[in-house]
Coordinates of C-alpha atoms in Angstrom, one line a residue:
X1 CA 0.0 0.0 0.0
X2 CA 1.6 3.4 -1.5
X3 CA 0.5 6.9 -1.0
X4 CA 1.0 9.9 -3.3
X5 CA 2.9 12.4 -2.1
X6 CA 1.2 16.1 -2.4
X7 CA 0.0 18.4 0.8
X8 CA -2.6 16.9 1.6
X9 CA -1.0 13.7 3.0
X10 CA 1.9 15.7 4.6
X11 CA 0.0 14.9 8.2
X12 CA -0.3 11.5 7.3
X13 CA 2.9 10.2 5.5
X14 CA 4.2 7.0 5.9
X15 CA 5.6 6.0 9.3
X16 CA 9.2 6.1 7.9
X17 CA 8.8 9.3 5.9
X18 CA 9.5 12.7 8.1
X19 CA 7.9 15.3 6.9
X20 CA 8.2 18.8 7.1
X21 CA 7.7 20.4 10.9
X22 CA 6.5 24.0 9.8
X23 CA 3.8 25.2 8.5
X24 CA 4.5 25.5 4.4
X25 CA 1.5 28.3 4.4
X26 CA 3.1 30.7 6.3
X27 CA 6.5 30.7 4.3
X28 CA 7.2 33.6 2.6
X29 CA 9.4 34.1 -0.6
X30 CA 13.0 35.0 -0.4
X31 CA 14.9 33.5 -2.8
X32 CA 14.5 32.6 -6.4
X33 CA 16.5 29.5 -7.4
X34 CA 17.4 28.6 -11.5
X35 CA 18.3 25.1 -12.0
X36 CA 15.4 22.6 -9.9
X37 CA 17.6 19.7 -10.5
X38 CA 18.9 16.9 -8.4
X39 CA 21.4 18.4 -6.5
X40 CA 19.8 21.7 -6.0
X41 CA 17.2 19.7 -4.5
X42 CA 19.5 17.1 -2.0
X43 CA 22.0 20.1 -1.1
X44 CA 20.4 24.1 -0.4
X45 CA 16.4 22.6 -0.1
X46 CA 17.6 20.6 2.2
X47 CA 19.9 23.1 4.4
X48 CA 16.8 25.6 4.1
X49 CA 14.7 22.6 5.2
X50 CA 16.6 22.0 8.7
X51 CA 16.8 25.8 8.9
X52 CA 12.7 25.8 8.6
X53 CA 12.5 22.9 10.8
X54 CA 14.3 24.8 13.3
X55 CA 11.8 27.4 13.5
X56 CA 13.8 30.1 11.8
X57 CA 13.8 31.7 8.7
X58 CA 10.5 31.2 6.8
X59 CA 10.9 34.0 4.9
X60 CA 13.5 32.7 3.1
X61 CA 11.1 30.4 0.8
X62 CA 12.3 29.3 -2.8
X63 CA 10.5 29.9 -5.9
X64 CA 12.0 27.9 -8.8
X65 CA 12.5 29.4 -11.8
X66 CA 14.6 28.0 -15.1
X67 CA 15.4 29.2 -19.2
X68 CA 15.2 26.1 -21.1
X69 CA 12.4 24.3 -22.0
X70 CA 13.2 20.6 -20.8
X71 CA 13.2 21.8 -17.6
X72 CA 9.2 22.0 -17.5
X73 CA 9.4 18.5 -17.1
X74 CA 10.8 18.7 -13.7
X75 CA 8.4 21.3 -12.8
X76 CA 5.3 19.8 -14.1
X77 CA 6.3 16.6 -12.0
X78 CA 6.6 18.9 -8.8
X79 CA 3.8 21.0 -9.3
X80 CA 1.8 17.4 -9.3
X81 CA 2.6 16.9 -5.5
X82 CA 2.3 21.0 -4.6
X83 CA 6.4 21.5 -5.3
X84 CA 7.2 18.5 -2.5
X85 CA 10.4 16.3 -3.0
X86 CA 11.5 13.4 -0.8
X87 CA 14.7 13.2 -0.1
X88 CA 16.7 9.5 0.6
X89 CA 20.2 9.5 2.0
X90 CA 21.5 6.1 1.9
X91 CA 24.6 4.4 3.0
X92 CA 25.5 0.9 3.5
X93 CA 24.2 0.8 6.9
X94 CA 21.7 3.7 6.7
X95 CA 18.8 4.9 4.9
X96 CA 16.4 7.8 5.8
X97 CA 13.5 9.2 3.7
X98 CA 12.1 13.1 4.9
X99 CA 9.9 15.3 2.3
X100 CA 11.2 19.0 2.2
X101 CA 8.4 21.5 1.4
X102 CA 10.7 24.7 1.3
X103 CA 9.9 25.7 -2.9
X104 CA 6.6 27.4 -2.3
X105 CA 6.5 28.2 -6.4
X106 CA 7.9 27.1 -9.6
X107 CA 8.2 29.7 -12.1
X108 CA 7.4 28.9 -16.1
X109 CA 10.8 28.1 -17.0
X110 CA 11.7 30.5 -20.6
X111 CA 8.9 32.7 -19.6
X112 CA 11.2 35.6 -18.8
X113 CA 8.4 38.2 -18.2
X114 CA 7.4 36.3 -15.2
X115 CA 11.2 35.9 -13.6
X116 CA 12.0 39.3 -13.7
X117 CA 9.2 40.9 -12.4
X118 CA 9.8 38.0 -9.3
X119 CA 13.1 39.4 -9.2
X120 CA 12.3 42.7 -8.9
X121 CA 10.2 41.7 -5.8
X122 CA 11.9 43.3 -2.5
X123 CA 11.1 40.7 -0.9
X124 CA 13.5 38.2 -3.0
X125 CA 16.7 39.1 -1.6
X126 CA 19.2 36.0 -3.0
X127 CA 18.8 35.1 -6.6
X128 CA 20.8 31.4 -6.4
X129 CA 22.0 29.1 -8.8
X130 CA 22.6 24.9 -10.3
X131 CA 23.2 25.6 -13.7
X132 CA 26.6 23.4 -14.4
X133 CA 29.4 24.1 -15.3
X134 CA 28.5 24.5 -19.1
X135 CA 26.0 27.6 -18.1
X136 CA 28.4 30.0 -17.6
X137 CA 29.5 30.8 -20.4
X138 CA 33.4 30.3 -19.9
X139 CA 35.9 29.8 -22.5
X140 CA 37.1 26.6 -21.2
X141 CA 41.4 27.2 -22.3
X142 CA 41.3 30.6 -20.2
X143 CA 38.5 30.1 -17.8
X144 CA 36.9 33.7 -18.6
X145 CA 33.9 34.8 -19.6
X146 CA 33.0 35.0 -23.4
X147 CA 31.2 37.7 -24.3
X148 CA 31.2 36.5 -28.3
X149 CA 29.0 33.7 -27.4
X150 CA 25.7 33.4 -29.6
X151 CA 23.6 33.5 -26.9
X152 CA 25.6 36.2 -25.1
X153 CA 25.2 38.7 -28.0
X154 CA 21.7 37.9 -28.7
X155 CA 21.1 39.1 -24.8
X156 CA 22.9 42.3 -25.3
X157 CA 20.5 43.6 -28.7
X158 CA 18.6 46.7 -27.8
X159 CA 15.2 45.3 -26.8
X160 CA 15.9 41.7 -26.6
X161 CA 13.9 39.4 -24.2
X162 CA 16.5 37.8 -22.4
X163 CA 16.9 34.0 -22.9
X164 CA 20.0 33.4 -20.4
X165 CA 20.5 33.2 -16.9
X166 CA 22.6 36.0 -17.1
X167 CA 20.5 38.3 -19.4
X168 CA 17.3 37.8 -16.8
X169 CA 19.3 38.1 -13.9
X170 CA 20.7 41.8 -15.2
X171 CA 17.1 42.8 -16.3
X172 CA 15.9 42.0 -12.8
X173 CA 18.9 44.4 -11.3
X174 CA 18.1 46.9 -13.7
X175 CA 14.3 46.7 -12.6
X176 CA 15.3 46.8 -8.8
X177 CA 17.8 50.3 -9.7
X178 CA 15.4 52.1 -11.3
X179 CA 12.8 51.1 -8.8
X180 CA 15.2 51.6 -6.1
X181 CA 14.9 48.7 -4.1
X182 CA 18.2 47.1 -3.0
X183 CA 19.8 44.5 -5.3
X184 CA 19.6 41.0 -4.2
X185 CA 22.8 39.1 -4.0
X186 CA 23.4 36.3 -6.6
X187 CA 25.0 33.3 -5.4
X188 CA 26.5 30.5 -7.2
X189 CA 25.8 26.9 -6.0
X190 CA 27.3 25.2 -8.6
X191 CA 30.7 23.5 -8.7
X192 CA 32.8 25.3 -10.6
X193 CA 36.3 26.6 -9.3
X194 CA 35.6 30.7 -7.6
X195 CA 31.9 30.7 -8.4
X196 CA 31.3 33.5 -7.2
X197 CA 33.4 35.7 -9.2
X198 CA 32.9 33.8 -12.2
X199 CA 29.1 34.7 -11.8
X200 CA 30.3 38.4 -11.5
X201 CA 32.1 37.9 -14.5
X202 CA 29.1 36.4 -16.4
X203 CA 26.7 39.3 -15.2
X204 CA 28.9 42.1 -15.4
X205 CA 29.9 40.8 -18.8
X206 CA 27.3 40.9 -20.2
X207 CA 25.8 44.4 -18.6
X208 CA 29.5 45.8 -19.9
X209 CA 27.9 45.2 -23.3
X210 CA 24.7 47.1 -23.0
X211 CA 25.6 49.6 -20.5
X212 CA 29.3 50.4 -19.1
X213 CA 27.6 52.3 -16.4
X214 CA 25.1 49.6 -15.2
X215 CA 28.4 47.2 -15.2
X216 CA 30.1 49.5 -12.5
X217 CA 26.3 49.8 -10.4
X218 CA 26.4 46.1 -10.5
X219 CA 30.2 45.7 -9.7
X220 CA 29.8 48.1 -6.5
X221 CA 26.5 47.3 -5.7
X222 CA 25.9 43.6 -6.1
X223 CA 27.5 40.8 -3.6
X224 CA 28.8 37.5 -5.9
X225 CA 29.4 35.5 -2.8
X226 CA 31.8 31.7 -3.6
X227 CA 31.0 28.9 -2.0
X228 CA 32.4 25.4 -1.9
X229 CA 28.9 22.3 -2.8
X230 CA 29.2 19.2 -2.0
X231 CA 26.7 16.1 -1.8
X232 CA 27.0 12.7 -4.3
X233 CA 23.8 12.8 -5.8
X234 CA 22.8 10.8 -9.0
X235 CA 20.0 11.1 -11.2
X236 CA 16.8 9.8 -10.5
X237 CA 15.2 6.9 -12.2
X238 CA 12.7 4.2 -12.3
X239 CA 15.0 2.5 -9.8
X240 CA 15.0 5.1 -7.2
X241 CA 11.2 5.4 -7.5
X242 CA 10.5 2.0 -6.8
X243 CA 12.8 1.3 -3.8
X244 CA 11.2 4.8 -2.1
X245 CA 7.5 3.0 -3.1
X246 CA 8.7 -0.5 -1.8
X247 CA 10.5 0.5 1.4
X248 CA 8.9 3.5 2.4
X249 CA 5.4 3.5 0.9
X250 CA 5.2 6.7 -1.0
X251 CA 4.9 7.6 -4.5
X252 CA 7.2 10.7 -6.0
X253 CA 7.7 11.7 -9.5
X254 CA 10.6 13.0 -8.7
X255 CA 12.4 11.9 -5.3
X256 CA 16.0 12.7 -5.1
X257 CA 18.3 9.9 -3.5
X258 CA 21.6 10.9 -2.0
X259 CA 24.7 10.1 0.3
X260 CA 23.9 11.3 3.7
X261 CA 27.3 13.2 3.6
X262 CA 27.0 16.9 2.8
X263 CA 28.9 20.3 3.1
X264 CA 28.6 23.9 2.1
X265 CA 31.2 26.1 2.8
X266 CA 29.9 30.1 1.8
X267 CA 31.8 33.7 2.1
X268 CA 29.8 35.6 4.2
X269 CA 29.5 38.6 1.8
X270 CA 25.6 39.6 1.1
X271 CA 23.4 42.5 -0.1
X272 CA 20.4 42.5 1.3
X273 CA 20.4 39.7 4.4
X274 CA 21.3 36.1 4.2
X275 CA 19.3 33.3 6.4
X276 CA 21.1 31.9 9.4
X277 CA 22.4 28.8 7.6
X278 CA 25.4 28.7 10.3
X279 CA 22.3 26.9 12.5
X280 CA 22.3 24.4 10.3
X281 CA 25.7 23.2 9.3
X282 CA 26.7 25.9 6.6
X283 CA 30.2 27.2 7.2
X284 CA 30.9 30.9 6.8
X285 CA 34.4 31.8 6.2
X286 CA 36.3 34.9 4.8
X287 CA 38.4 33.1 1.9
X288 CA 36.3 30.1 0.3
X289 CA 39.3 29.1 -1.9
X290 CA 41.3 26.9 0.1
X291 CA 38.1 24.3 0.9
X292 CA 37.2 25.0 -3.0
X293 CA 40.6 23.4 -4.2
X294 CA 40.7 21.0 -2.3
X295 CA 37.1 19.6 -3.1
X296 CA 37.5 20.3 -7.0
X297 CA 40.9 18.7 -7.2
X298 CA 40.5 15.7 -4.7
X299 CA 36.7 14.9 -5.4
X300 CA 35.8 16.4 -8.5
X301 CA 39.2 15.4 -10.0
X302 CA 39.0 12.2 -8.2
X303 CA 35.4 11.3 -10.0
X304 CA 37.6 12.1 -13.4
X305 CA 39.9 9.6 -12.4
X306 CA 38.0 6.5 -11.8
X307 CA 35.3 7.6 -14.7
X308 CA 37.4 6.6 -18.0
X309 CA 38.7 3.7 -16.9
X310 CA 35.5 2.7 -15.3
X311 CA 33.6 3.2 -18.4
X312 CA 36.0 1.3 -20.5
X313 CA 35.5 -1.6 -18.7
X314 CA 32.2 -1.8 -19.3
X315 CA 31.6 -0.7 -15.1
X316 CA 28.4 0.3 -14.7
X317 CA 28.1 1.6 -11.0
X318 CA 30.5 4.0 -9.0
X319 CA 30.5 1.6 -6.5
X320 CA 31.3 -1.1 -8.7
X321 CA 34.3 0.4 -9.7
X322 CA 35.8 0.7 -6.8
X323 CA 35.7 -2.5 -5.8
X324 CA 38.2 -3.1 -9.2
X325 CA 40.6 -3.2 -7.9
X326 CA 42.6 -1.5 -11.2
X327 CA 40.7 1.0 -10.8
X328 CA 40.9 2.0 -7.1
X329 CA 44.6 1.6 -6.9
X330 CA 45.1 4.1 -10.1
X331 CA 42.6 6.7 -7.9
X332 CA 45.2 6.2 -4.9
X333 CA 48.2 6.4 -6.6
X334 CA 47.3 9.4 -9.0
X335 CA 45.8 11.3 -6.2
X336 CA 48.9 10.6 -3.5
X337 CA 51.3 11.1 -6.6
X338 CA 50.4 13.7 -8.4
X339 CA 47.2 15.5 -7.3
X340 CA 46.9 16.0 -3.9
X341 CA 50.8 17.3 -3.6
X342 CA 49.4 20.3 -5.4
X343 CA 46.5 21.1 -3.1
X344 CA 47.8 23.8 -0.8
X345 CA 47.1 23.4 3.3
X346 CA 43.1 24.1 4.4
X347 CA 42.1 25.4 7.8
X348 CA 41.3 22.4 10.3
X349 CA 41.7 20.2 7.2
X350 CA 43.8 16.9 7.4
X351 CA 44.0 16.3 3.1
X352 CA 44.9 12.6 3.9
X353 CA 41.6 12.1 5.8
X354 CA 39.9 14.4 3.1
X355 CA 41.1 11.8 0.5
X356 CA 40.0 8.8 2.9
X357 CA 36.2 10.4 3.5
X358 CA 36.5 10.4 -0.7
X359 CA 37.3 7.2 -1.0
X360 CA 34.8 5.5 1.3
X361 CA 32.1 8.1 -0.2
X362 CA 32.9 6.8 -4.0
X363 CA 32.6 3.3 -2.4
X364 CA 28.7 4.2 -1.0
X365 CA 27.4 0.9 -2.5
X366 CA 23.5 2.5 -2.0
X367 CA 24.0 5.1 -3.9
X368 CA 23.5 3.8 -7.2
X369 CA 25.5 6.8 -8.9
X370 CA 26.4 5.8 -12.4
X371 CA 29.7 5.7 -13.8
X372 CA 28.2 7.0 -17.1
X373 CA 27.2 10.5 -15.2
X374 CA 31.1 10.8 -14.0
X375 CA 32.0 10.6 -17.6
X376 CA 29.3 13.3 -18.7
X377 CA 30.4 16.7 -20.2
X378 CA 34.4 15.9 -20.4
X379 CA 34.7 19.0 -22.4
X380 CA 33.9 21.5 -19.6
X381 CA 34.8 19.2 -16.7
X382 CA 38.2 18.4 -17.6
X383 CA 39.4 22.4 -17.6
X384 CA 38.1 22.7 -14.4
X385 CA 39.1 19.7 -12.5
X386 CA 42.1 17.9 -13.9
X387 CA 43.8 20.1 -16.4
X388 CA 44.5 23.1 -14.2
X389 CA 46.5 20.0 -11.9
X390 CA 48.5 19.5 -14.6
X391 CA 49.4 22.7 -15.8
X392 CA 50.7 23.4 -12.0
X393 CA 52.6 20.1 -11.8
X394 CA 54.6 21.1 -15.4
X395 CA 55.0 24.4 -13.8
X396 CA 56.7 22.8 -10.7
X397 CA 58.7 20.5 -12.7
X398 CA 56.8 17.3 -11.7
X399 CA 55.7 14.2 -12.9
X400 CA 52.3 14.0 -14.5
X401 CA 52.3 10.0 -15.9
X402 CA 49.6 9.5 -14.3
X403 CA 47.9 12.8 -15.0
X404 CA 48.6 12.1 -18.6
X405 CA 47.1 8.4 -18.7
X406 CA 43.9 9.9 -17.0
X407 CA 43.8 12.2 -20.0
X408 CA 44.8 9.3 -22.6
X409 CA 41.5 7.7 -20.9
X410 CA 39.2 10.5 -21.5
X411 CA 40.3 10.5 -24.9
X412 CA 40.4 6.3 -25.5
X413 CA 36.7 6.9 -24.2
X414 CA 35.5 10.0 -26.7
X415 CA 36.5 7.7 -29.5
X416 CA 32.6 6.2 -28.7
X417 CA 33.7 2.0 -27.6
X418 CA 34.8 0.2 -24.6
X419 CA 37.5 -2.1 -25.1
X420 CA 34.8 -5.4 -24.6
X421 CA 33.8 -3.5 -28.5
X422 CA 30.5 -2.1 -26.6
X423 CA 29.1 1.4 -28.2
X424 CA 29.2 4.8 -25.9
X425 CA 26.0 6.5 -26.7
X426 CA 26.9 10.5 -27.2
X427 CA 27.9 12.0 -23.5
X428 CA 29.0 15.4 -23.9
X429 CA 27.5 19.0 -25.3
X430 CA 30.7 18.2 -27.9
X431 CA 30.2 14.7 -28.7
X432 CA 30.5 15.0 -32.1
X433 CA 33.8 17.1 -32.2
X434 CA 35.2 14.9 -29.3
X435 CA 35.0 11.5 -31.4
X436 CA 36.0 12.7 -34.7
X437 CA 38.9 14.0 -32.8
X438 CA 39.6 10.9 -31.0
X439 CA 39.8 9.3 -33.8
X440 CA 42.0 10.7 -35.5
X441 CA 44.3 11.2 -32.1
X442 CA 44.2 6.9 -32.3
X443 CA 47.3 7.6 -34.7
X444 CA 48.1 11.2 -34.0
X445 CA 48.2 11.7 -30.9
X446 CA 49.1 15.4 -30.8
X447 CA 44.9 16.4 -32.5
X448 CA 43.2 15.8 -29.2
X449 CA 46.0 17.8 -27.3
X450 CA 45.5 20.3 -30.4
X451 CA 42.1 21.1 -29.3
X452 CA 42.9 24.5 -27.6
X453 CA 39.9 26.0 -25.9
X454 CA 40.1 22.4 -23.7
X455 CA 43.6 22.5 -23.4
X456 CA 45.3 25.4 -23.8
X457 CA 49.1 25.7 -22.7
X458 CA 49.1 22.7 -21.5
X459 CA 48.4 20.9 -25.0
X460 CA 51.5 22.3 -26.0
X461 CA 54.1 21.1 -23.4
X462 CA 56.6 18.4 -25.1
X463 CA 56.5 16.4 -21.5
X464 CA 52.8 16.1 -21.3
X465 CA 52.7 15.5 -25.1
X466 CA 55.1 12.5 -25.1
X467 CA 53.6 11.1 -21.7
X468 CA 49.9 11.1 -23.4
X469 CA 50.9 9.7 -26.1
X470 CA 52.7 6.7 -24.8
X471 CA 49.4 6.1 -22.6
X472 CA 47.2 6.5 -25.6
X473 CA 49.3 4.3 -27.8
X474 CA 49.5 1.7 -24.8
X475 CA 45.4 2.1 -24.2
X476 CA 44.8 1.0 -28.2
X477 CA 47.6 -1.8 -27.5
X478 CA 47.1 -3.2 -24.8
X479 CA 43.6 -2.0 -23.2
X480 CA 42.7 0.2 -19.9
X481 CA 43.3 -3.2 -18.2
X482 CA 46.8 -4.1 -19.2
X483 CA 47.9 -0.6 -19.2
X484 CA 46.4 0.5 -15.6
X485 CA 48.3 -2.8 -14.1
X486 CA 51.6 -1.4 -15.5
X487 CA 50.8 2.3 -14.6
X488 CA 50.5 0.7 -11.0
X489 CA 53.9 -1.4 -11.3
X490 CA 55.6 2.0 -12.1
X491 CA 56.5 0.8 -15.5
X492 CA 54.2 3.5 -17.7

């Protein structure tokens, strides 16, 4: 016997289900969130949720709000059960199931009209974001802002309804100027390396095109707090629904199921007010960076690490592949090798026990995070999480073997087949460009390190050069198998 989860049940859910402990008709808007996704919904929902629990802060509601059509999807399936969303944290001695209720609204997503005039609301006073890392508009070799992107331009025409993040975000500040009510601050929840200021970057960009004046307002006027994310959380799919329905008795479109582990480190730099998040676990510091690094290059490049191989060998689950044993001895020794040597020191932060909490969290065997998601969007995720390692290990002089065979990996994998002969369905924005440059990089290596908006400087460095391609060469010889056993022997 299953019940459907809307508000109406929320007095009665199931006896393992918590349910929210406020009352969701008294909450009062004060954020607007783009990007209702997974991770969104496992990671800030859920901090506001304790915070709301707690009996503070219910005017600091959410109201959805997105640009791209797919995303009314997700919101249709939440505006079925009132904008609810079970949460599941599960470990391999532990699993929990509450339903946060702190979205109050989910805005049309492309129906900019709407957004802005939300945003131009006093009361919304953050503006927060899950976009990933390919909504940002960064040109991936320098990591800036592009202001020649298509979309970009088309924000900046005299009289264009925006269509970006960025373009309805700067028509919202310009609504709150000339009205003037204070700006509300934009923060970045996404996991990209100094959100915060690459957010600025994007906005102020973009308002440098239209209006060099409204570029300096926003650049004195408007707080572009970084933060550090962090929570495992995998898609949702017919899997997750039916162990919630089968263990717990509820029915959800959309639950979200996660590692109980979480952490959000934020600057404590705000316009207009900030909820006291420091109640419930967040951690306000001055300089975000050091926790940033550490979590981009240990985790993030971590995930990179075990992906390729993974996928190769036809692994299906995260979990899975650390149980190869191939595969988590490459993690260990690239990470104690190569990576972690170039993460500098963080405040009350042992990196050795950072990397140990990694490695048991990879090894979550409930999880059910699929090796198929670490290897999504290479082409944005590799600047950001393993390339700038190796440019800073070159610089320094150092090794990067094993840096390079990660890379060789990424690439063996573009070319679109496991090494069992199996296809790779297209998994990247690039997908196209990525294969037909894999292939040709099976007997010249140099065209995949020639791709320079991905790789930059570091593409051209004769060490990193000859290191790839003696991995590549060995991958197409011998197979990620062989070729990981002899990168573990020291003999790459």
């Amino acid at each position: 016997m299953t019940v459907k989860l809307s508000s109406s049940i929320l007095a009665n859910l199931p006896a393992k289900v918590a349910g929210p402990k406020y009352d969701r008709a008294a909450l009062k808007a004060g954020i607007v969130h783009f990007g209702v996704g997974n991770f969104h919904r496992s990671h800030q929902a859920v901090y506001l949720d304790d915070l709301f629990n707690s009996g503070a802060g219910h005017d600091w509601a959410i109201v959805g709000a997105g640009v791209f059509a797919g995303e009314k999807v997700g919101r249709g399936k939440l505006e079925e059960q009132d904008w609810l969303t079970t949460v599941v944290e599960q470990d391999s001695g532990h699993m929990s199931a509450r339903v946060t209720g702190v979205m109050i609204d989910f805005l049309m997503p492309g129906d900019a009209e709407a957004i802005i005039e939300q945003l131009a609301d006093p009361a919304i006073r953050i503006v927060s974001l899950t976009i990933t890392e390919g909504g940002y508009f960064i040109d991936p070799a320098s990591g800036l802002f592009n202001p020649a992107h298509s979309d970009i331009v088309a924000d900046a025409q005299p009289g264009a309804v925006p269509k970006t993040v960025f373009g309805i975000i700067l028509a919202g500040l310009v609504r709150r100027r000339d009205d003037g009510i204070v700006p509300f601050t934009v923060m970045s929840c996404d996991n990209i390396p100094h959100n915060g200021h690459v957010t600025s970057d994007g906005v102020i960009g973009l308002a440098r095109l239209i209006d060099e004046d409204l570029a300096d307002w926003i650049g004195q006027n408007v707080a572009f707090p970084n933060g550090m994310v962090d929570r495992i959380t995998p898609a949702t799919t017919d899997r997750e629904r039916g162990i919630l329905a089968n263990e717990f008795g509820l029915e959800d479109n959309w639950p979200v199921f996660c590692e109980p582990f979480r952490q959000w480190v934020l600057e404590d730099h705000f316009t207009d007010g900030r909820p006291p998040l420091e109640k419930v676990g967040v951690q306000f510091v001055r300089d975000v960076a050091p926790y940033e690094l550490m979590k981009i290059r240990i985790l993030n490049g971590g995930h990179a690490t075990i992906a390729y191989p993974a996928g190769l060998m036809d692994i299906h689950f995260v979990h899975e592949a650390m149980q190869e044993p191939l595969v988590r001895g490459f993690l260990a020794k690239l990470e104690h090798d190569e990576i972690i040597p170039t993460v500098p020191p963080v405040p009350d932060t042992k990196l050795e026990d950072y990397y140990e909490l990694i490695e048991s969290r990879f090894s979550n065997p409930k999880i059910g995070d699929t090796i198929r998601r670490l290897c999504l969007d290479g082409s944005n995720r590799q600047p950001k999480f393993i390339i700038p390692t190796i440019a800073d290990r070159l610089k320094a002089g150092k090794s990067i073997t094993g840096l390079a065979l990660e890379s060789a990996l990424w690439c063996r994998y573009c070319f679109g087949t496991t090494d069992s002969g199996a296809v790779i369905e297209p998994n990247d924005p690039s997908w196209d460009r990525l294969q037909t440059t894999a292939k040709a990089a099976k007997d010249a290596p140099a065209a995949w390190l020639a791709m320079e908006d991905i790789y930059g400087d570091v593409g051209r460095s004769a060490p990193f050069a000859e290191a790839f391609a003696r991995a590549l060469e060995l991958l197409w010889a011998n197979g990620a198998r062989a070729t990981l056993t002899q990168y573990l022997a020291g003999k790459l």
